[in-house]
Short mmCIF file of N, CA and C in Angstrom, two decimals:
data_model
loop_
_atom_site.label_atom_id
_atom_site.label_comp_id
_atom_site.label_asym_id
_atom_site.label_seq_id
_atom_site.Cartn_x
_atom_site.Cartn_y
_atom_site.Cartn_z
N MET A 10 -2.89 19.51 6.82
CA MET A 10 -4.21 18.92 6.86
C MET A 10 -5.27 20.01 6.62
N ARG A 11 -5.04 21.20 7.08
CA ARG A 11 -6.02 22.26 6.94
C ARG A 11 -6.34 22.54 5.47
N GLU A 12 -5.31 22.52 4.60
CA GLU A 12 -5.52 22.79 3.18
C GLU A 12 -6.38 21.71 2.53
N GLN A 13 -6.28 20.49 3.00
CA GLN A 13 -7.01 19.37 2.42
C GLN A 13 -8.39 19.22 3.03
N GLY A 14 -8.65 19.88 4.11
CA GLY A 14 -9.91 19.69 4.84
C GLY A 14 -9.69 18.64 5.91
N GLY A 15 -10.25 18.84 7.07
CA GLY A 15 -10.10 17.88 8.16
C GLY A 15 -10.79 16.57 7.84
N LEU A 16 -10.44 15.55 8.58
CA LEU A 16 -11.05 14.24 8.40
C LEU A 16 -12.37 14.18 9.16
N VAL A 17 -13.37 13.58 8.53
CA VAL A 17 -14.67 13.39 9.15
C VAL A 17 -15.08 11.95 8.92
N LEU A 18 -15.43 11.25 9.99
CA LEU A 18 -15.86 9.86 9.92
C LEU A 18 -17.26 9.75 10.52
N GLY A 19 -18.20 9.26 9.72
CA GLY A 19 -19.57 9.07 10.19
C GLY A 19 -19.95 7.60 10.10
N ILE A 20 -20.30 7.02 11.24
CA ILE A 20 -20.63 5.60 11.33
C ILE A 20 -22.09 5.46 11.74
N GLY A 21 -22.84 4.59 11.05
CA GLY A 21 -24.24 4.37 11.39
C GLY A 21 -25.04 5.65 11.25
N ASN A 22 -25.63 6.12 12.36
CA ASN A 22 -26.40 7.36 12.31
C ASN A 22 -25.52 8.55 11.93
N GLY A 23 -24.23 8.46 12.21
CA GLY A 23 -23.30 9.51 11.79
C GLY A 23 -23.21 9.60 10.28
N PHE A 24 -23.30 8.46 9.60
CA PHE A 24 -23.34 8.43 8.14
C PHE A 24 -24.59 9.16 7.66
N GLN A 25 -25.70 8.88 8.31
CA GLN A 25 -26.96 9.53 7.95
C GLN A 25 -26.85 11.05 8.09
N VAL A 26 -26.22 11.52 9.15
CA VAL A 26 -26.04 12.95 9.37
C VAL A 26 -25.20 13.56 8.24
N LEU A 27 -24.12 12.87 7.85
CA LEU A 27 -23.28 13.37 6.76
C LEU A 27 -24.05 13.49 5.45
N LEU A 28 -24.92 12.52 5.19
CA LEU A 28 -25.75 12.57 3.98
C LEU A 28 -26.74 13.73 4.06
N GLU A 29 -27.42 13.86 5.19
CA GLU A 29 -28.42 14.92 5.34
C GLU A 29 -27.79 16.31 5.34
N ALA A 30 -26.54 16.41 5.80
CA ALA A 30 -25.84 17.70 5.80
C ALA A 30 -25.26 18.03 4.42
N GLY A 31 -25.31 17.08 3.50
CA GLY A 31 -24.79 17.32 2.16
C GLY A 31 -23.29 17.13 2.04
N LEU A 32 -22.65 16.58 3.07
CA LEU A 32 -21.21 16.33 2.99
C LEU A 32 -20.90 15.10 2.15
N LEU A 33 -21.88 14.22 2.00
CA LEU A 33 -21.79 13.04 1.14
C LEU A 33 -23.05 12.97 0.30
N ALA A 34 -22.93 12.34 -0.87
CA ALA A 34 -24.05 12.24 -1.80
C ALA A 34 -24.91 11.02 -1.49
N GLY A 35 -26.21 11.14 -1.74
CA GLY A 35 -27.12 10.02 -1.57
C GLY A 35 -28.01 10.18 -0.35
N ALA A 36 -28.69 9.09 -0.02
CA ALA A 36 -29.63 9.09 1.10
C ALA A 36 -29.73 7.68 1.67
N LEU A 37 -30.20 7.59 2.90
CA LEU A 37 -30.47 6.29 3.53
C LEU A 37 -31.97 6.12 3.65
N ARG A 38 -32.42 4.90 3.34
CA ARG A 38 -33.83 4.56 3.44
C ARG A 38 -33.97 3.37 4.39
N ARG A 39 -35.22 3.06 4.72
CA ARG A 39 -35.47 1.87 5.54
C ARG A 39 -34.92 0.65 4.81
N ASN A 40 -34.49 -0.32 5.59
CA ASN A 40 -34.00 -1.57 5.00
C ASN A 40 -35.05 -2.14 4.06
N GLU A 41 -34.59 -2.80 3.01
CA GLU A 41 -35.50 -3.38 2.02
C GLU A 41 -36.54 -4.29 2.68
N ILE A 42 -36.07 -5.13 3.58
CA ILE A 42 -36.98 -5.89 4.43
C ILE A 42 -37.04 -5.08 5.72
N PRO A 43 -38.17 -4.42 5.99
CA PRO A 43 -38.23 -3.41 7.05
C PRO A 43 -38.12 -3.98 8.46
N ARG A 44 -36.90 -4.29 8.84
CA ARG A 44 -36.64 -4.73 10.21
C ARG A 44 -35.21 -4.37 10.58
N PHE A 45 -34.98 -4.29 11.86
CA PHE A 45 -33.65 -3.97 12.38
C PHE A 45 -32.72 -5.14 12.12
N ARG A 46 -31.53 -4.87 11.62
CA ARG A 46 -30.54 -5.92 11.35
C ARG A 46 -29.36 -5.71 12.29
N CYS A 47 -28.95 -6.76 12.98
CA CYS A 47 -27.83 -6.69 13.91
C CYS A 47 -27.05 -7.99 13.85
N HIS A 48 -25.99 -8.01 13.05
CA HIS A 48 -25.15 -9.19 12.88
C HIS A 48 -23.89 -8.79 12.12
N ASP A 49 -22.96 -9.71 12.01
CA ASP A 49 -21.74 -9.44 11.25
C ASP A 49 -22.00 -9.61 9.76
N VAL A 50 -21.32 -8.78 8.97
CA VAL A 50 -21.38 -8.87 7.51
C VAL A 50 -19.95 -8.84 6.98
N PHE A 51 -19.80 -9.22 5.73
CA PHE A 51 -18.51 -9.13 5.06
C PHE A 51 -18.51 -7.89 4.17
N LEU A 52 -17.38 -7.19 4.19
CA LEU A 52 -17.20 -6.01 3.36
C LEU A 52 -15.97 -6.19 2.49
N LYS A 53 -16.04 -5.70 1.28
CA LYS A 53 -14.89 -5.68 0.38
C LYS A 53 -14.36 -4.25 0.33
N VAL A 54 -13.06 -4.11 0.52
CA VAL A 54 -12.42 -2.80 0.46
C VAL A 54 -12.23 -2.45 -1.02
N GLU A 55 -12.92 -1.41 -1.47
CA GLU A 55 -12.86 -1.00 -2.87
C GLU A 55 -11.81 0.08 -3.12
N ASN A 56 -11.49 0.86 -2.09
CA ASN A 56 -10.53 1.96 -2.24
C ASN A 56 -9.65 1.97 -1.00
N ASN A 57 -8.37 1.70 -1.19
CA ASN A 57 -7.45 1.69 -0.05
C ASN A 57 -6.44 2.84 -0.12
N THR A 58 -6.79 3.89 -0.84
CA THR A 58 -5.88 5.03 -0.99
C THR A 58 -6.28 6.20 -0.10
N LEU A 59 -7.26 6.02 0.74
CA LEU A 59 -7.78 7.10 1.56
C LEU A 59 -7.10 7.18 2.92
N PRO A 60 -7.22 8.32 3.60
CA PRO A 60 -6.70 8.41 4.96
C PRO A 60 -7.31 7.36 5.90
N PHE A 61 -8.50 6.87 5.55
CA PHE A 61 -9.22 5.91 6.39
C PHE A 61 -8.93 4.45 6.04
N THR A 62 -8.34 4.19 4.89
CA THR A 62 -8.23 2.80 4.40
C THR A 62 -6.84 2.38 3.98
N ASN A 63 -5.83 3.20 4.23
CA ASN A 63 -4.48 2.86 3.75
C ASN A 63 -3.85 1.67 4.45
N SER A 64 -4.44 1.17 5.53
CA SER A 64 -3.93 -0.03 6.21
C SER A 64 -4.57 -1.32 5.69
N TYR A 65 -5.49 -1.19 4.74
CA TYR A 65 -6.12 -2.35 4.11
C TYR A 65 -5.51 -2.59 2.74
N ARG A 66 -5.74 -3.77 2.20
CA ARG A 66 -5.40 -4.07 0.81
C ARG A 66 -6.65 -3.88 -0.04
N ARG A 67 -6.49 -3.36 -1.24
CA ARG A 67 -7.63 -3.25 -2.16
C ARG A 67 -8.14 -4.66 -2.43
N GLY A 68 -9.43 -4.86 -2.32
CA GLY A 68 -10.03 -6.17 -2.52
C GLY A 68 -10.09 -7.03 -1.27
N GLU A 69 -9.48 -6.56 -0.18
CA GLU A 69 -9.51 -7.31 1.08
C GLU A 69 -10.94 -7.45 1.57
N VAL A 70 -11.26 -8.61 2.13
CA VAL A 70 -12.58 -8.87 2.69
C VAL A 70 -12.45 -8.87 4.21
N ILE A 71 -13.29 -8.07 4.85
CA ILE A 71 -13.27 -7.96 6.31
C ILE A 71 -14.66 -8.24 6.87
N SER A 72 -14.70 -8.67 8.12
CA SER A 72 -15.97 -8.93 8.81
C SER A 72 -16.20 -7.80 9.81
N VAL A 73 -17.38 -7.17 9.70
CA VAL A 73 -17.72 -6.02 10.54
C VAL A 73 -19.19 -6.13 10.94
N PRO A 74 -19.55 -5.77 12.18
CA PRO A 74 -20.96 -5.82 12.57
C PRO A 74 -21.78 -4.66 12.00
N ILE A 75 -23.06 -4.94 11.78
CA ILE A 75 -24.02 -3.90 11.45
C ILE A 75 -25.08 -3.87 12.54
N ALA A 76 -25.77 -2.75 12.66
CA ALA A 76 -26.88 -2.61 13.61
C ALA A 76 -27.71 -1.42 13.14
N HIS A 77 -28.69 -1.68 12.29
CA HIS A 77 -29.50 -0.58 11.75
C HIS A 77 -30.83 -1.06 11.18
N GLY A 78 -31.75 -0.14 11.13
CA GLY A 78 -33.05 -0.38 10.49
C GLY A 78 -33.23 0.47 9.26
N GLU A 79 -32.36 1.48 9.10
CA GLU A 79 -32.42 2.38 7.96
C GLU A 79 -31.04 2.50 7.34
N GLY A 80 -30.55 1.40 6.79
CA GLY A 80 -29.21 1.37 6.23
C GLY A 80 -29.17 1.17 4.73
N ASN A 81 -30.31 1.32 4.09
CA ASN A 81 -30.45 1.08 2.65
C ASN A 81 -29.97 2.32 1.90
N TYR A 82 -28.69 2.31 1.49
CA TYR A 82 -28.11 3.47 0.80
C TYR A 82 -28.69 3.57 -0.61
N TYR A 83 -29.05 4.81 -0.98
CA TYR A 83 -29.60 5.04 -2.32
C TYR A 83 -28.97 6.28 -2.94
N ILE A 84 -28.68 6.15 -4.23
CA ILE A 84 -28.26 7.28 -5.06
C ILE A 84 -28.70 6.94 -6.47
N ASP A 85 -29.05 7.96 -7.27
CA ASP A 85 -29.52 7.64 -8.62
C ASP A 85 -28.38 7.07 -9.46
N HIS A 86 -28.76 6.38 -10.52
CA HIS A 86 -27.81 5.61 -11.33
C HIS A 86 -26.68 6.47 -11.90
N GLN A 87 -26.99 7.63 -12.42
CA GLN A 87 -25.96 8.50 -13.00
C GLN A 87 -24.95 8.96 -11.95
N GLU A 88 -25.45 9.32 -10.78
CA GLU A 88 -24.55 9.73 -9.69
C GLU A 88 -23.70 8.56 -9.21
N LEU A 89 -24.29 7.37 -9.18
CA LEU A 89 -23.54 6.17 -8.79
C LEU A 89 -22.38 5.93 -9.75
N ILE A 90 -22.63 6.06 -11.04
CA ILE A 90 -21.57 5.87 -12.03
C ILE A 90 -20.43 6.87 -11.78
N LYS A 91 -20.77 8.13 -11.53
CA LYS A 91 -19.75 9.14 -11.25
C LYS A 91 -18.95 8.78 -10.00
N MET A 92 -19.66 8.37 -8.95
CA MET A 92 -18.98 8.00 -7.70
C MET A 92 -18.02 6.85 -7.92
N GLU A 93 -18.46 5.85 -8.66
CA GLU A 93 -17.59 4.70 -8.92
C GLU A 93 -16.36 5.12 -9.72
N GLN A 94 -16.54 5.96 -10.71
CA GLN A 94 -15.42 6.43 -11.53
C GLN A 94 -14.42 7.25 -10.72
N GLN A 95 -14.91 7.96 -9.72
CA GLN A 95 -14.06 8.82 -8.90
C GLN A 95 -13.51 8.11 -7.66
N GLY A 96 -13.77 6.81 -7.52
CA GLY A 96 -13.26 6.05 -6.39
C GLY A 96 -13.93 6.37 -5.07
N GLN A 97 -15.18 6.85 -5.12
CA GLN A 97 -15.87 7.24 -3.90
C GLN A 97 -16.60 6.09 -3.22
N VAL A 98 -16.74 4.96 -3.89
CA VAL A 98 -17.32 3.78 -3.24
C VAL A 98 -16.16 3.09 -2.52
N VAL A 99 -16.23 3.06 -1.21
CA VAL A 99 -15.10 2.60 -0.40
C VAL A 99 -15.29 1.16 0.08
N PHE A 100 -16.49 0.82 0.52
CA PHE A 100 -16.79 -0.53 1.01
C PHE A 100 -18.09 -1.02 0.36
N ARG A 101 -18.10 -2.32 0.01
CA ARG A 101 -19.32 -2.96 -0.49
C ARG A 101 -19.58 -4.22 0.32
N TYR A 102 -20.86 -4.51 0.53
CA TYR A 102 -21.24 -5.78 1.14
C TYR A 102 -20.90 -6.90 0.16
N CYS A 103 -20.35 -7.98 0.68
CA CYS A 103 -19.94 -9.09 -0.18
C CYS A 103 -20.07 -10.41 0.58
N THR A 104 -19.83 -11.49 -0.14
CA THR A 104 -19.78 -12.81 0.50
C THR A 104 -18.41 -12.97 1.16
N GLU A 105 -18.26 -14.01 1.93
CA GLU A 105 -16.97 -14.28 2.57
C GLU A 105 -15.85 -14.43 1.54
N ALA A 106 -16.21 -14.91 0.34
CA ALA A 106 -15.23 -15.08 -0.74
C ALA A 106 -14.97 -13.78 -1.51
N GLY A 107 -15.68 -12.70 -1.16
CA GLY A 107 -15.46 -11.42 -1.81
C GLY A 107 -16.35 -11.14 -3.00
N GLU A 108 -17.33 -12.00 -3.23
CA GLU A 108 -18.25 -11.80 -4.35
C GLU A 108 -19.31 -10.75 -3.98
N ILE A 109 -19.50 -9.78 -4.85
CA ILE A 109 -20.54 -8.77 -4.65
C ILE A 109 -21.84 -9.40 -5.13
N ALA A 110 -22.68 -9.81 -4.20
CA ALA A 110 -23.90 -10.56 -4.53
C ALA A 110 -25.06 -10.04 -3.70
N SER A 111 -26.26 -10.12 -4.28
CA SER A 111 -27.45 -9.60 -3.59
C SER A 111 -27.69 -10.29 -2.25
N GLU A 112 -27.37 -11.58 -2.15
CA GLU A 112 -27.60 -12.28 -0.89
C GLU A 112 -26.67 -11.79 0.23
N ALA A 113 -25.61 -11.08 -0.12
CA ALA A 113 -24.70 -10.53 0.89
C ALA A 113 -25.11 -9.14 1.34
N ASN A 114 -26.11 -8.57 0.69
CA ASN A 114 -26.56 -7.21 0.95
C ASN A 114 -27.66 -7.24 2.02
N PRO A 115 -27.37 -6.79 3.24
CA PRO A 115 -28.34 -6.95 4.33
C PRO A 115 -29.50 -5.96 4.32
N ASN A 116 -29.42 -4.92 3.50
CA ASN A 116 -30.43 -3.86 3.59
C ASN A 116 -30.97 -3.37 2.25
N GLY A 117 -30.45 -3.88 1.14
CA GLY A 117 -30.92 -3.47 -0.18
C GLY A 117 -30.19 -2.29 -0.77
N SER A 118 -29.05 -1.91 -0.20
CA SER A 118 -28.29 -0.77 -0.70
C SER A 118 -27.95 -0.92 -2.17
N VAL A 119 -28.10 0.18 -2.92
CA VAL A 119 -27.77 0.17 -4.33
C VAL A 119 -26.29 -0.21 -4.49
N GLY A 120 -26.00 -1.12 -5.41
CA GLY A 120 -24.62 -1.52 -5.67
C GLY A 120 -23.93 -2.19 -4.50
N ASN A 121 -24.70 -2.69 -3.53
CA ASN A 121 -24.15 -3.32 -2.32
C ASN A 121 -23.27 -2.35 -1.52
N ILE A 122 -23.52 -1.07 -1.65
CA ILE A 122 -22.66 -0.06 -1.02
C ILE A 122 -22.87 -0.05 0.49
N ALA A 123 -21.73 -0.14 1.20
CA ALA A 123 -21.72 -0.07 2.66
C ALA A 123 -21.06 1.21 3.15
N GLY A 124 -20.19 1.80 2.33
CA GLY A 124 -19.49 3.01 2.73
C GLY A 124 -19.00 3.80 1.54
N ILE A 125 -19.06 5.13 1.67
CA ILE A 125 -18.63 6.03 0.59
C ILE A 125 -17.79 7.16 1.17
N CYS A 126 -17.10 7.87 0.28
CA CYS A 126 -16.32 9.03 0.71
C CYS A 126 -16.64 10.24 -0.16
N SER A 127 -16.19 11.39 0.29
CA SER A 127 -16.34 12.62 -0.46
C SER A 127 -15.36 12.61 -1.64
N LYS A 128 -15.53 13.56 -2.56
CA LYS A 128 -14.64 13.64 -3.72
C LYS A 128 -13.19 13.82 -3.29
N LYS A 129 -12.95 14.61 -2.24
CA LYS A 129 -11.59 14.83 -1.76
C LYS A 129 -11.06 13.65 -0.96
N GLY A 130 -11.95 12.76 -0.51
CA GLY A 130 -11.53 11.60 0.27
C GLY A 130 -11.34 11.86 1.75
N ASN A 131 -11.70 13.05 2.21
CA ASN A 131 -11.49 13.37 3.63
C ASN A 131 -12.73 13.13 4.50
N VAL A 132 -13.86 12.78 3.87
CA VAL A 132 -15.08 12.46 4.60
C VAL A 132 -15.48 11.03 4.25
N LEU A 133 -15.64 10.19 5.25
CA LEU A 133 -16.04 8.79 5.05
C LEU A 133 -17.29 8.52 5.86
N GLY A 134 -18.28 7.91 5.22
CA GLY A 134 -19.48 7.48 5.91
C GLY A 134 -19.74 6.02 5.61
N LEU A 135 -20.13 5.26 6.63
CA LEU A 135 -20.44 3.85 6.43
C LEU A 135 -21.46 3.39 7.45
N MET A 136 -22.28 2.42 7.06
CA MET A 136 -23.29 1.87 7.95
C MET A 136 -22.71 0.85 8.93
N PRO A 137 -21.83 -0.05 8.51
CA PRO A 137 -21.25 -1.01 9.46
C PRO A 137 -20.46 -0.28 10.56
N HIS A 138 -20.21 -0.98 11.64
CA HIS A 138 -19.60 -0.40 12.84
C HIS A 138 -18.18 -0.91 13.08
N PRO A 139 -17.16 -0.29 12.49
CA PRO A 139 -15.78 -0.74 12.71
C PRO A 139 -15.31 -0.56 14.15
N GLU A 140 -15.90 0.39 14.86
CA GLU A 140 -15.51 0.62 16.25
C GLU A 140 -15.92 -0.55 17.14
N ARG A 141 -16.82 -1.39 16.67
CA ARG A 141 -17.27 -2.55 17.43
C ARG A 141 -16.44 -3.79 17.14
N CYS A 142 -15.43 -3.64 16.32
CA CYS A 142 -14.51 -4.76 16.05
C CYS A 142 -13.10 -4.20 15.94
N ALA A 143 -12.69 -3.50 16.98
CA ALA A 143 -11.39 -2.84 16.97
C ALA A 143 -10.50 -3.25 18.14
N GLU A 144 -10.89 -4.30 18.86
CA GLU A 144 -10.09 -4.78 19.97
C GLU A 144 -10.13 -6.30 20.01
N GLU A 145 -9.01 -6.89 20.39
CA GLU A 145 -8.94 -8.35 20.45
C GLU A 145 -9.99 -8.94 21.37
N ILE A 146 -10.29 -8.25 22.46
CA ILE A 146 -11.26 -8.78 23.42
C ILE A 146 -12.64 -8.93 22.78
N LEU A 147 -12.90 -8.19 21.71
CA LEU A 147 -14.16 -8.28 20.99
C LEU A 147 -14.17 -9.43 19.99
N GLY A 148 -13.01 -10.06 19.81
CA GLY A 148 -12.91 -11.21 18.92
C GLY A 148 -12.65 -10.87 17.47
N ASN A 149 -12.42 -9.61 17.17
CA ASN A 149 -12.22 -9.19 15.78
C ASN A 149 -11.54 -7.82 15.81
N THR A 150 -10.49 -7.66 15.03
CA THR A 150 -9.80 -6.36 14.97
C THR A 150 -9.86 -5.74 13.57
N ALA A 151 -10.74 -6.22 12.72
CA ALA A 151 -10.81 -5.71 11.34
C ALA A 151 -11.09 -4.22 11.30
N GLY A 152 -11.90 -3.72 12.22
CA GLY A 152 -12.23 -2.30 12.23
C GLY A 152 -11.11 -1.41 12.71
N LEU A 153 -10.18 -1.97 13.47
CA LEU A 153 -9.06 -1.20 13.99
C LEU A 153 -8.26 -0.55 12.87
N HIS A 154 -8.22 -1.20 11.72
CA HIS A 154 -7.40 -0.69 10.62
C HIS A 154 -7.89 0.65 10.08
N ILE A 155 -9.16 0.97 10.25
CA ILE A 155 -9.62 2.32 9.87
C ILE A 155 -8.92 3.36 10.74
N PHE A 156 -8.84 3.09 12.03
CA PHE A 156 -8.25 4.05 12.96
C PHE A 156 -6.73 4.09 12.83
N LEU A 157 -6.12 2.94 12.55
CA LEU A 157 -4.67 2.91 12.30
C LEU A 157 -4.34 3.64 11.00
N SER A 158 -5.22 3.51 10.01
CA SER A 158 -5.02 4.23 8.75
C SER A 158 -4.99 5.73 8.98
N ILE A 159 -5.88 6.21 9.82
CA ILE A 159 -5.92 7.65 10.13
C ILE A 159 -4.61 8.07 10.79
N LEU A 160 -4.14 7.27 11.74
CA LEU A 160 -2.86 7.59 12.39
C LEU A 160 -1.73 7.59 11.38
N ASN A 161 -1.71 6.59 10.48
CA ASN A 161 -0.68 6.56 9.43
C ASN A 161 -0.72 7.83 8.60
N TRP A 162 -1.91 8.22 8.18
CA TRP A 162 -2.07 9.39 7.33
C TRP A 162 -1.60 10.66 8.04
N LEU A 163 -1.87 10.74 9.34
CA LEU A 163 -1.45 11.90 10.12
C LEU A 163 0.04 11.86 10.46
N GLY A 164 0.70 10.74 10.17
CA GLY A 164 2.11 10.60 10.47
C GLY A 164 2.39 10.31 11.92
N ILE A 165 1.40 9.77 12.61
CA ILE A 165 1.55 9.44 14.03
C ILE A 165 1.88 7.96 14.13
N ASN A 166 2.97 7.66 14.83
CA ASN A 166 3.34 6.27 15.04
C ASN A 166 2.41 5.67 16.08
N ARG A 167 2.16 4.37 15.92
CA ARG A 167 1.33 3.69 16.92
C ARG A 167 2.01 3.79 18.28
N GLN A 168 1.21 4.11 19.26
CA GLN A 168 1.75 4.20 20.61
C GLN A 168 1.92 2.81 21.19
N GLU A 169 2.84 2.71 22.12
CA GLU A 169 3.08 1.44 22.78
C GLU A 169 1.78 0.92 23.37
N GLY A 170 1.54 -0.36 23.23
CA GLY A 170 0.33 -0.96 23.75
C GLY A 170 -0.71 -1.21 22.67
N VAL A 171 -0.57 -0.58 21.51
CA VAL A 171 -1.49 -0.84 20.41
C VAL A 171 -0.88 -1.92 19.55
N THR A 172 -1.48 -3.08 19.57
CA THR A 172 -0.97 -4.21 18.81
C THR A 172 -2.07 -4.73 17.91
N VAL A 173 -1.70 -5.02 16.69
CA VAL A 173 -2.67 -5.55 15.74
C VAL A 173 -2.25 -6.95 15.37
N HIS A 174 -3.17 -7.88 15.49
CA HIS A 174 -2.93 -9.26 15.09
C HIS A 174 -3.92 -9.60 14.00
N GLY A 175 -3.45 -10.29 12.98
CA GLY A 175 -4.36 -10.77 11.94
C GLY A 175 -4.50 -9.88 10.77
#
């Protein structure tokens, strides 16, 4: 793992820190409609080859909560094209049917982007909160798969008591 660089996961304000530190490209701005948004959204998994996403299927649609006032991801058009070509767009806001549509975008993010990774794939930043949907008692385990993916990548078997349904 040392040769590849350690794994770094930034969620919400953690994503903002990764952007400001230059570990990820782009910036976060105030939501297009300037108000705090706190509700569940649908995300489409665009890249499932990462240490963070190997437990998902490419194109899978998951429901994850958001809670932010400055979640409007921005990057210039040329950089966006490069990121897309390099598989750095990891999650996009979408409809329940998986359609990438403006009405599914809660904050105005360019390209409906909800999460991106570094060129090496070892740094992931996203605005939605997978940690808030990682236990059955919360009514949703879609976010658990990010953490299970990390364990898979590290070669760690799930410990007894960790059960995933759905």
